PDB file of C-alpha atoms and ligand atoms in Angstrom:
ATOM      1  CA  UNK A   1     -11.304  37.733   5.410  1.00  0.00           C
ATOM      2  CA  UNK A   2     -14.068  36.819   2.996  1.00  0.00           C
ATOM      3  CA  UNK A   3     -15.426  33.299   2.755  1.00  0.00           C
ATOM      4  CA  UNK A   4     -18.070  31.984   0.419  1.00  0.00           C
ATOM      5  CA  UNK A   5     -20.896  32.050   2.900  1.00  0.00           C
ATOM      6  CA  UNK A   6     -23.235  30.164   0.593  1.00  0.00           C
ATOM      7  CA  UNK A   7     -20.645  27.398   0.375  1.00  0.00           C
ATOM      8  CA  UNK A   8     -20.182  27.230   4.141  1.00  0.00           C
ATOM      9  CA  UNK A   9     -23.924  26.985   4.708  1.00  0.00           C
ATOM     10  CA  UNK A  10     -24.067  24.141   2.200  1.00  0.00           C
ATOM     11  CA  UNK A  11     -21.255  22.401   4.117  1.00  0.00           C
ATOM     12  CA  UNK A  12     -23.461  22.488   7.193  1.00  0.00           C
ATOM     13  CA  UNK A  13     -26.180  20.797   5.158  1.00  0.00           C
ATOM     14  CA  UNK A  14     -23.964  17.967   3.910  1.00  0.00           C
ATOM     15  CA  UNK A  15     -25.206  14.720   5.405  1.00  0.00           C
ATOM     16  CA  UNK A  16     -24.792  11.131   4.454  1.00  0.00           C
ATOM     17  CA  UNK A  17     -26.639   8.088   5.626  1.00  0.00           C
ATOM     18  CA  UNK A  18     -24.311   5.170   6.305  1.00  0.00           C
ATOM     19  CA  UNK A  19     -25.953   1.928   5.302  1.00  0.00           C
ATOM     20  CA  UNK A  20     -23.362  -0.335   3.751  1.00  0.00           C
ATOM     21  CA  UNK A  21     -22.627  -2.813   6.512  1.00  0.00           C
ATOM     22  CA  UNK A  22     -22.827  -3.591  10.196  1.00  0.00           C
ATOM     23  CA  UNK A  23     -20.364  -4.627  12.876  1.00  0.00           C
ATOM     24  CA  UNK A  24     -21.758  -6.924  15.517  1.00  0.00           C
ATOM     25  CA  UNK A  25     -20.277  -8.654  18.528  1.00  0.00           C
ATOM     26  CA  UNK A  26     -21.069 -12.064  17.044  1.00  0.00           C
ATOM     27  CA  UNK A  27     -19.691 -11.356  13.561  1.00  0.00           C
ATOM     28  CA  UNK A  28     -16.539  -9.538  14.683  1.00  0.00           C
ATOM     29  CA  UNK A  29     -13.320 -11.263  15.592  1.00  0.00           C
ATOM     30  CA  UNK A  30     -12.391 -11.728  19.269  1.00  0.00           C
ATOM     31  CA  UNK A  31      -8.848 -10.676  18.349  1.00  0.00           C
ATOM     32  CA  UNK A  32      -8.464  -7.057  17.158  1.00  0.00           C
ATOM     33  CA  UNK A  33      -5.416  -7.888  15.024  1.00  0.00           C
ATOM     34  CA  UNK A  34      -7.527 -10.359  13.059  1.00  0.00           C
ATOM     35  CA  UNK A  35     -10.391  -7.888  12.826  1.00  0.00           C
ATOM     36  CA  UNK A  36      -7.939  -5.293  11.479  1.00  0.00           C
ATOM     37  CA  UNK A  37      -6.497  -7.793   9.013  1.00  0.00           C
ATOM     38  CA  UNK A  38      -9.985  -8.573   7.737  1.00  0.00           C
ATOM     39  CA  UNK A  39     -10.981  -4.913   7.336  1.00  0.00           C
ATOM     40  CA  UNK A  40      -7.702  -3.906   5.672  1.00  0.00           C
ATOM     41  CA  UNK A  41      -8.033  -6.799   3.234  1.00  0.00           C
ATOM     42  CA  UNK A  42     -11.599  -5.738   2.491  1.00  0.00           C
ATOM     43  CA  UNK A  43     -10.397  -2.157   1.878  1.00  0.00           C
ATOM     44  CA  UNK A  44      -7.734  -3.478  -0.515  1.00  0.00           C
ATOM     45  CA  UNK A  45     -10.258  -5.667  -2.337  1.00  0.00           C
ATOM     46  CA  UNK A  46     -12.712  -2.761  -2.585  1.00  0.00           C
ATOM     47  CA  UNK A  47      -9.901  -0.715  -4.183  1.00  0.00           C
ATOM     48  CA  UNK A  48     -10.644   2.312  -2.032  1.00  0.00           C
ATOM     49  CA  UNK A  49      -8.183   5.183  -2.671  1.00  0.00           C
ATOM     50  CA  UNK A  50      -4.991   4.865  -0.592  1.00  0.00           C
ATOM     51  CA  UNK A  51      -6.270   2.074   1.667  1.00  0.00           C
ATOM     52  CA  UNK A  52      -2.828   1.977   3.314  1.00  0.00           C
ATOM     53  CA  UNK A  53      -2.840   5.651   4.384  1.00  0.00           C
ATOM     54  CA  UNK A  54      -3.250   6.309   8.093  1.00  0.00           C
ATOM     55  CA  UNK A  55      -3.126   9.344  10.328  1.00  0.00           C
ATOM     56  CA  UNK A  56      -0.516   9.254  13.097  1.00  0.00           C
ATOM     57  CA  UNK A  57      -1.075  11.452  16.129  1.00  0.00           C
ATOM     58  CA  UNK A  58       1.797  12.228  18.466  1.00  0.00           C
ATOM     59  CA  UNK A  59       2.135  14.552  21.428  1.00  0.00           C
ATOM     60  CA  UNK A  60       5.120  16.844  21.855  1.00  0.00           C
ATOM     61  CA  UNK A  61       6.871  18.033  24.998  1.00  0.00           C
ATOM     62  CA  UNK A  62       4.512  21.036  25.002  1.00  0.00           C
ATOM     63  CA  UNK A  63       1.609  18.534  25.463  1.00  0.00           C
ATOM     64  CA  UNK A  64       0.133  19.603  22.124  1.00  0.00           C
ATOM     65  CA  UNK A  65      -1.002  16.854  19.762  1.00  0.00           C
ATOM     66  CA  UNK A  66      -0.062  16.909  16.078  1.00  0.00           C
ATOM     67  CA  UNK A  67      -1.073  14.652  13.205  1.00  0.00           C
ATOM     68  CA  UNK A  68       0.169  13.642   9.774  1.00  0.00           C
ATOM     69  CA  UNK A  69      -0.506  10.882   7.250  1.00  0.00           C
ATOM     70  CA  UNK A  70       1.884   7.987   6.651  1.00  0.00           C
ATOM     71  CA  UNK A  71       1.648   4.638   4.891  1.00  0.00           C
ATOM     72  CA  UNK A  72       1.366   1.367   6.790  1.00  0.00           C
ATOM     73  CA  UNK A  73       4.221  -0.882   5.648  1.00  0.00           C
ATOM     74  CA  UNK A  74       3.625  -3.948   7.762  1.00  0.00           C
ATOM     75  CA  UNK A  75       1.584  -5.414  10.572  1.00  0.00           C
ATOM     76  CA  UNK A  76       1.523  -8.583  12.596  1.00  0.00           C
ATOM     77  CA  UNK A  77       0.727  -9.596  16.172  1.00  0.00           C
ATOM     78  CA  UNK A  78       3.458  -7.224  17.388  1.00  0.00           C
ATOM     79  CA  UNK A  79       1.916  -4.084  15.926  1.00  0.00           C
ATOM     80  CA  UNK A  80       1.645  -1.645  13.043  1.00  0.00           C
ATOM     81  CA  UNK A  81       4.772  -0.450  11.193  1.00  0.00           C
ATOM     82  CA  UNK A  82       5.533   2.671   9.144  1.00  0.00           C
ATOM     83  CA  UNK A  83       8.747   4.296   7.985  1.00  0.00           C
ATOM     84  CA  UNK A  84       9.958   7.834   8.364  1.00  0.00           C
ATOM     85  CA  UNK A  85      12.777  10.176   9.289  1.00  0.00           C
ATOM     86  CA  UNK A  86      13.631   9.732  12.993  1.00  0.00           C
ATOM     87  CA  UNK A  87      14.702  13.402  13.166  1.00  0.00           C
ATOM     88  CA  UNK A  88      11.349  14.643  11.803  1.00  0.00           C
ATOM     89  CA  UNK A  89       8.860  16.417  14.017  1.00  0.00           C
ATOM     90  CA  UNK A  90       6.998  13.171  14.686  1.00  0.00           C
ATOM     91  CA  UNK A  91      10.286  11.357  15.295  1.00  0.00           C
ATOM     92  CA  UNK A  92      11.358  13.909  17.864  1.00  0.00           C
ATOM     93  CA  UNK A  93       7.965  13.873  19.541  1.00  0.00           C
ATOM     94  CA  UNK A  94       8.031  10.074  19.763  1.00  0.00           C
ATOM     95  CA  UNK A  95      11.533  10.160  21.241  1.00  0.00           C
ATOM     96  CA  UNK A  96      10.150  12.285  24.070  1.00  0.00           C
ATOM     97  CA  UNK A  97       6.744  10.585  24.411  1.00  0.00           C
ATOM     98  CA  UNK A  98       6.275   7.131  22.885  1.00  0.00           C
ATOM     99  CA  UNK A  99       2.463   7.104  23.096  1.00  0.00           C
ATOM    100  CA  UNK A 100       0.686   7.643  19.795  1.00  0.00           C
ATOM    101  CA  UNK A 101      -2.582   7.001  17.998  1.00  0.00           C
ATOM    102  CA  UNK A 102      -3.310   5.840  14.454  1.00  0.00           C
ATOM    103  CA  UNK A 103      -6.442   6.249  12.397  1.00  0.00           C
ATOM    104  CA  UNK A 104      -7.599   4.724   9.128  1.00  0.00           C
ATOM    105  CA  UNK A 105     -10.671   6.124   7.364  1.00  0.00           C
ATOM    106  CA  UNK A 106     -11.966   3.942   4.552  1.00  0.00           C
ATOM    107  CA  UNK A 107     -14.604   6.360   3.301  1.00  0.00           C
ATOM    108  CA  UNK A 108     -16.235   4.107   0.719  1.00  0.00           C
ATOM    109  CA  UNK A 109     -16.661   1.327   3.267  1.00  0.00           C
ATOM    110  CA  UNK A 110     -17.951   3.759   5.904  1.00  0.00           C
ATOM    111  CA  UNK A 111     -15.324   2.410   8.274  1.00  0.00           C
ATOM    112  CA  UNK A 112     -12.781   3.846  10.691  1.00  0.00           C
ATOM    113  CA  UNK A 113     -10.145   2.037  12.727  1.00  0.00           C
ATOM    114  CA  UNK A 114      -8.485   3.797  15.648  1.00  0.00           C
ATOM    115  CA  UNK A 115      -5.441   2.258  17.288  1.00  0.00           C
ATOM    116  CA  UNK A 116      -3.582   3.507  20.360  1.00  0.00           C
ATOM    117  CA  UNK A 117      -0.448   2.334  22.072  1.00  0.00           C
ATOM    118  CA  UNK A 118       3.245   2.736  22.630  1.00  0.00           C
ATOM    119  CA  UNK A 119       5.681   3.222  19.764  1.00  0.00           C
ATOM    120  CA  UNK A 120       9.104   1.646  19.431  1.00  0.00           C
ATOM    121  CA  UNK A 121      11.705   1.641  16.664  1.00  0.00           C
ATOM    122  CA  UNK A 122      11.793  -1.505  14.544  1.00  0.00           C
ATOM    123  CA  UNK A 123      15.121  -3.349  14.481  1.00  0.00           C
ATOM    124  CA  UNK A 124      17.934  -2.011  12.292  1.00  0.00           C
ATOM    125  CA  UNK A 125      17.723  -5.232  10.249  1.00  0.00           C
ATOM    126  CA  UNK A 126      14.030  -4.697   9.571  1.00  0.00           C
ATOM    127  CA  UNK A 127      14.627  -1.072   8.529  1.00  0.00           C
ATOM    128  CA  UNK A 128      17.564  -2.126   6.321  1.00  0.00           C
ATOM    129  CA  UNK A 129      15.451  -4.758   4.578  1.00  0.00           C
ATOM    130  CA  UNK A 130      12.583  -2.390   3.881  1.00  0.00           C
ATOM    131  CA  UNK A 131      14.929   0.443   2.811  1.00  0.00           C
ATOM    132  CA  UNK A 132      16.621  -1.882   0.321  1.00  0.00           C
ATOM    133  CA  UNK A 133      13.216  -2.728  -1.209  1.00  0.00           C
ATOM    134  CA  UNK A 134      12.423   0.921  -2.015  1.00  0.00           C
ATOM    135  CA  UNK A 135      12.882   2.452  -5.478  1.00  0.00           C
ATOM    136  CA  UNK A 136      16.184   4.265  -5.978  1.00  0.00           C
ATOM    137  CA  UNK A 137      14.675   7.759  -6.032  1.00  0.00           C
ATOM    138  CA  UNK A 138      12.959   7.098  -2.688  1.00  0.00           C
ATOM    139  CA  UNK A 139      16.223   5.875  -1.195  1.00  0.00           C
ATOM    140  CA  UNK A 140      18.027   9.010  -2.419  1.00  0.00           C
ATOM    141  CA  UNK A 141      15.091  11.092  -1.190  1.00  0.00           C
ATOM    142  CA  UNK A 142      15.585   9.766   2.333  1.00  0.00           C
ATOM    143  CA  UNK A 143      19.087  11.314   2.238  1.00  0.00           C
ATOM    144  CA  UNK A 144      18.058  14.465   0.371  1.00  0.00           C
ATOM    145  CA  UNK A 145      15.222  15.613   2.629  1.00  0.00           C
ATOM    146  CA  UNK A 146      15.939  16.891   6.157  1.00  0.00           C
ATOM    147  CA  UNK A 147      12.300  16.124   6.934  1.00  0.00           C
ATOM    148  CA  UNK A 148      10.397  18.781   8.918  1.00  0.00           C
ATOM    149  CA  UNK A 149      13.282  21.262   8.875  1.00  0.00           C
ATOM    150  CA  UNK A 150      12.967  24.742   7.355  1.00  0.00           C
ATOM    151  CA  UNK A 151      14.781  24.968   4.008  1.00  0.00           C
ATOM    152  CA  UNK A 152      15.453  28.074   1.939  1.00  0.00           C
ATOM    153  CA  UNK A 153      13.766  26.684  -1.175  1.00  0.00           C
ATOM    154  CA  UNK A 154      13.037  23.654  -3.337  1.00  0.00           C
ATOM    155  CA  UNK A 155      16.487  23.988  -4.862  1.00  0.00           C
ATOM    156  CA  UNK A 156      17.953  22.634  -1.609  1.00  0.00           C
ATOM    157  CA  UNK A 157      16.197  19.312  -2.208  1.00  0.00           C
ATOM    158  CA  UNK A 158      17.188  19.167  -5.864  1.00  0.00           C
ATOM    159  CA  UNK A 159      20.824  19.942  -5.016  1.00  0.00           C
ATOM    160  CA  UNK A 160      20.844  17.403  -2.178  1.00  0.00           C
ATOM    161  CA  UNK A 161      19.353  14.710  -4.425  1.00  0.00           C
ATOM    162  CA  UNK A 162      22.027  15.371  -7.075  1.00  0.00           C
ATOM    163  CA  UNK A 163      24.767  15.309  -4.433  1.00  0.00           C
ATOM    164  CA  UNK A 164      23.687  12.017  -2.879  1.00  0.00           C
ATOM    165  CA  UNK A 165      23.020  10.396  -6.265  1.00  0.00           C
ATOM    166  CA  UNK A 166      26.589  11.213  -7.289  1.00  0.00           C
ATOM    167  CA  UNK A 167      27.927  10.004  -3.928  1.00  0.00           C
ATOM    168  CA  UNK A 168      26.060   6.710  -3.651  1.00  0.00           C
ATOM    169  CA  UNK A 169      25.317   5.906  -7.313  1.00  0.00           C
ATOM    170  CA  UNK A 170      22.948   2.911  -7.360  1.00  0.00           C
ATOM    171  CA  UNK A 171      23.510   1.755  -3.782  1.00  0.00           C
ATOM    172  CA  UNK A 172      22.595   4.345  -1.157  1.00  0.00           C
ATOM    173  CA  UNK A 173      22.828   2.809   2.327  1.00  0.00           C
ATOM    174  CA  UNK A 174      20.004   3.419   4.781  1.00  0.00           C
ATOM    175  CA  UNK A 175      20.522   6.816   6.427  1.00  0.00           C
ATOM    176  CA  UNK A 176      21.077   6.455  10.187  1.00  0.00           C
ATOM    177  CA  UNK A 177      18.212   8.920  10.784  1.00  0.00           C
ATOM    178  CA  UNK A 178      15.698   6.920   8.730  1.00  0.00           C
ATOM    179  CA  UNK A 179      13.795   3.783   9.721  1.00  0.00           C
ATOM    180  CA  UNK A 180      10.643   2.166  10.980  1.00  0.00           C
ATOM    181  CA  UNK A 181       8.379   2.726  13.922  1.00  0.00           C
ATOM    182  CA  UNK A 182       6.043   0.086  15.331  1.00  0.00           C
ATOM    183  CA  UNK A 183       2.974   1.016  17.349  1.00  0.00           C
ATOM    184  CA  UNK A 184       2.237  -1.755  19.849  1.00  0.00           C
ATOM    185  CA  UNK A 185      -1.531  -1.491  20.346  1.00  0.00           C
ATOM    186  CA  UNK A 186      -3.252  -1.658  23.706  1.00  0.00           C
ATOM    187  CA  UNK A 187      -6.529  -0.149  22.514  1.00  0.00           C
ATOM    188  CA  UNK A 188      -8.442  -0.491  19.258  1.00  0.00           C
ATOM    189  CA  UNK A 189     -11.733   0.831  18.007  1.00  0.00           C
ATOM    190  CA  UNK A 190     -13.618  -0.357  14.944  1.00  0.00           C
ATOM    191  CA  UNK A 191     -16.337   2.021  13.715  1.00  0.00           C
ATOM    192  CA  UNK A 192     -18.921   1.094  11.144  1.00  0.00           C
ATOM    193  CA  UNK A 193     -21.315   3.795   9.954  1.00  0.00           C
ATOM    194  CA  UNK A 194     -24.991   2.888  10.338  1.00  0.00           C
ATOM    195  CA  UNK A 195     -28.326   4.405   9.544  1.00  0.00           C
ATOM    196  CA  UNK A 196     -29.777   7.291  11.596  1.00  0.00           C
ATOM    197  CA  UNK A 197     -26.402   7.954  13.253  1.00  0.00           C
ATOM    198  CA  UNK A 198     -26.755   4.710  15.271  1.00  0.00           C
ATOM    199  CA  UNK A 199     -23.273   3.630  14.275  1.00  0.00           C
ATOM    200  CA  UNK A 200     -21.526   0.492  15.486  1.00  0.00           C
ATOM    201  CA  UNK A 201     -18.431   0.992  17.635  1.00  0.00           C
ATOM    202  CA  UNK A 202     -16.481  -1.904  19.115  1.00  0.00           C
ATOM    203  CA  UNK A 203     -13.572  -1.122  21.409  1.00  0.00           C
ATOM    204  CA  UNK A 204     -10.911  -3.666  22.336  1.00  0.00           C
ATOM    205  CA  UNK A 205      -8.714  -3.110  25.365  1.00  0.00           C
ATOM    206  CA  UNK A 206      -5.973  -5.389  26.560  1.00  0.00           C
ATOM    207  CA  UNK A 207      -6.560  -7.358  29.747  1.00  0.00           C
ATOM    208  CA  UNK A 208      -3.485  -9.446  30.457  1.00  0.00           C
ATOM    209  CA  UNK A 209      -3.150 -11.867  27.562  1.00  0.00           C
ATOM    210  CA  UNK A 210      -6.669 -11.386  26.253  1.00  0.00           C
ATOM    211  CA  UNK A 211      -8.706  -8.625  24.707  1.00  0.00           C
ATOM    212  CA  UNK A 212     -11.896  -7.253  26.206  1.00  0.00           C
ATOM    213  CA  UNK A 213     -14.450  -6.196  23.610  1.00  0.00           C
ATOM    214  CA  UNK A 214     -17.072  -3.586  24.459  1.00  0.00           C
ATOM    215  CA  UNK A 215     -19.654  -1.675  22.473  1.00  0.00           C
ATOM    216  CA  UNK A 216     -19.500   2.107  22.678  1.00  0.00           C
ATOM    217  CA  UNK A 217     -22.394   4.445  22.028  1.00  0.00           C
ATOM    218  CA  UNK A 218     -22.003   6.323  18.784  1.00  0.00           C
TER     219      UNK A 218
HETATM  220  C1  FMN B   1      -0.705   9.631   1.403  1.00  0.00           C
HETATM  221  C2  FMN B   1       0.513  10.101   2.145  1.00  0.00           C
HETATM  222  C3  FMN B   1       1.450   9.186   2.583  1.00  0.00           C
HETATM  223  C4  FMN B   1       2.573   9.583   3.306  1.00  0.00           C
HETATM  224  N1  FMN B   1       3.424   8.627   3.768  1.00  0.00           N
HETATM  225  C5  FMN B   1       4.471   8.999   4.545  1.00  0.00           C
HETATM  226  C6  FMN B   1       5.298   8.008   5.134  1.00  0.00           C
HETATM  227  O1  FMN B   1       5.078   6.786   4.974  1.00  0.00           O
HETATM  228  N2  FMN B   1       6.327   8.433   5.905  1.00  0.00           N
HETATM  229  C7  FMN B   1       6.589   9.759   6.134  1.00  0.00           C
HETATM  230  O2  FMN B   1       7.541  10.077   6.832  1.00  0.00           O
HETATM  231  N3  FMN B   1       5.794  10.712   5.617  1.00  0.00           N
HETATM  232  C8  FMN B   1       4.742  10.373   4.818  1.00  0.00           C
HETATM  233  N4  FMN B   1       3.926  11.338   4.290  1.00  0.00           N
HETATM  234  C9  FMN B   1       4.216  12.762   4.613  1.00  0.00           C
HETATM  235  C10 FMN B   1       3.683  13.085   6.020  1.00  0.00           C
HETATM  236  O3  FMN B   1       2.278  13.253   5.958  1.00  0.00           O
HETATM  237  C11 FMN B   1       4.349  14.332   6.646  1.00  0.00           C
HETATM  238  O4  FMN B   1       4.254  15.443   5.774  1.00  0.00           O
HETATM  239  C12 FMN B   1       5.813  14.089   6.987  1.00  0.00           C
HETATM  240  O5  FMN B   1       6.034  12.792   7.499  1.00  0.00           O
HETATM  241  C13 FMN B   1       6.323  15.123   7.989  1.00  0.00           C
HETATM  242  O6  FMN B   1       5.566  15.043   9.180  1.00  0.00           O
HETATM  243  P1  FMN B   1       6.124  15.650  10.580  1.00  0.00           P
HETATM  244  O7  FMN B   1       6.746  16.993  10.269  1.00  0.00           O
HETATM  245  O8  FMN B   1       4.925  15.778  11.457  1.00  0.00           O
HETATM  246  O9  FMN B   1       7.143  14.680  11.124  1.00  0.00           O
HETATM  247  C14 FMN B   1       2.784  10.957   3.570  1.00  0.00           C
HETATM  248  C15 FMN B   1       1.843  11.895   3.131  1.00  0.00           C
HETATM  249  C16 FMN B   1       0.729  11.472   2.430  1.00  0.00           C
HETATM  250  C17 FMN B   1      -0.287  12.502   1.977  1.00  0.00           C
END
């Protein structure tokens, strides 16, 4: 295999100094949910690209981790919610092992949030309400795509979409295999890039009803 060796050596030379902001014990929130709320709102205000995109890591029965990107669709003191196909690879992995990790990277703000915990399904009512709020083509898409399964070609999706559009017209119900997951956090980390690689890292771990906040070395 031939790679562009000059390009790969220039990758090794890529370096950025992070100098935009700092994260201190005194200026951060004692509650990680509020700290997350503040940072997500700042990412939205800064109009960073896809501020709502997060990586979800799950671990399968073979003890191998896998990751993919999803969109956060809600959060409150119970946890972080996204929607997907329960029969997908991630859905099957979560059915076998509910522990997962999330990661946001807001590049322009030089910030990362890592969140770990146990995942549960949101209630059927919550999934129904969110499903009903989606555009029609997304609702048909949830029926048309057997997410993570091998298909013989794109035509399968097109044919499925036509079939379900004709079947459900303007009112597709929520597919039984589609809905929300909520990660209930027990560990958070907020990372703020700083100069000279002396980044700020604050980790929150749950201790009974309160959160312990500790600084980690970068
Ligand atoms: C920006 C972005 C947002 C995405 N949002 C979702 C989402 O909210 N839910 C979802 O199931 N897949 C979403 N995807 C697709 C997933 O990354 C992934 O391809 C899919 O969920 C299948 O993953 P799995 O086979 O590991 O289950 C998104 C992809 C991108 C790039």
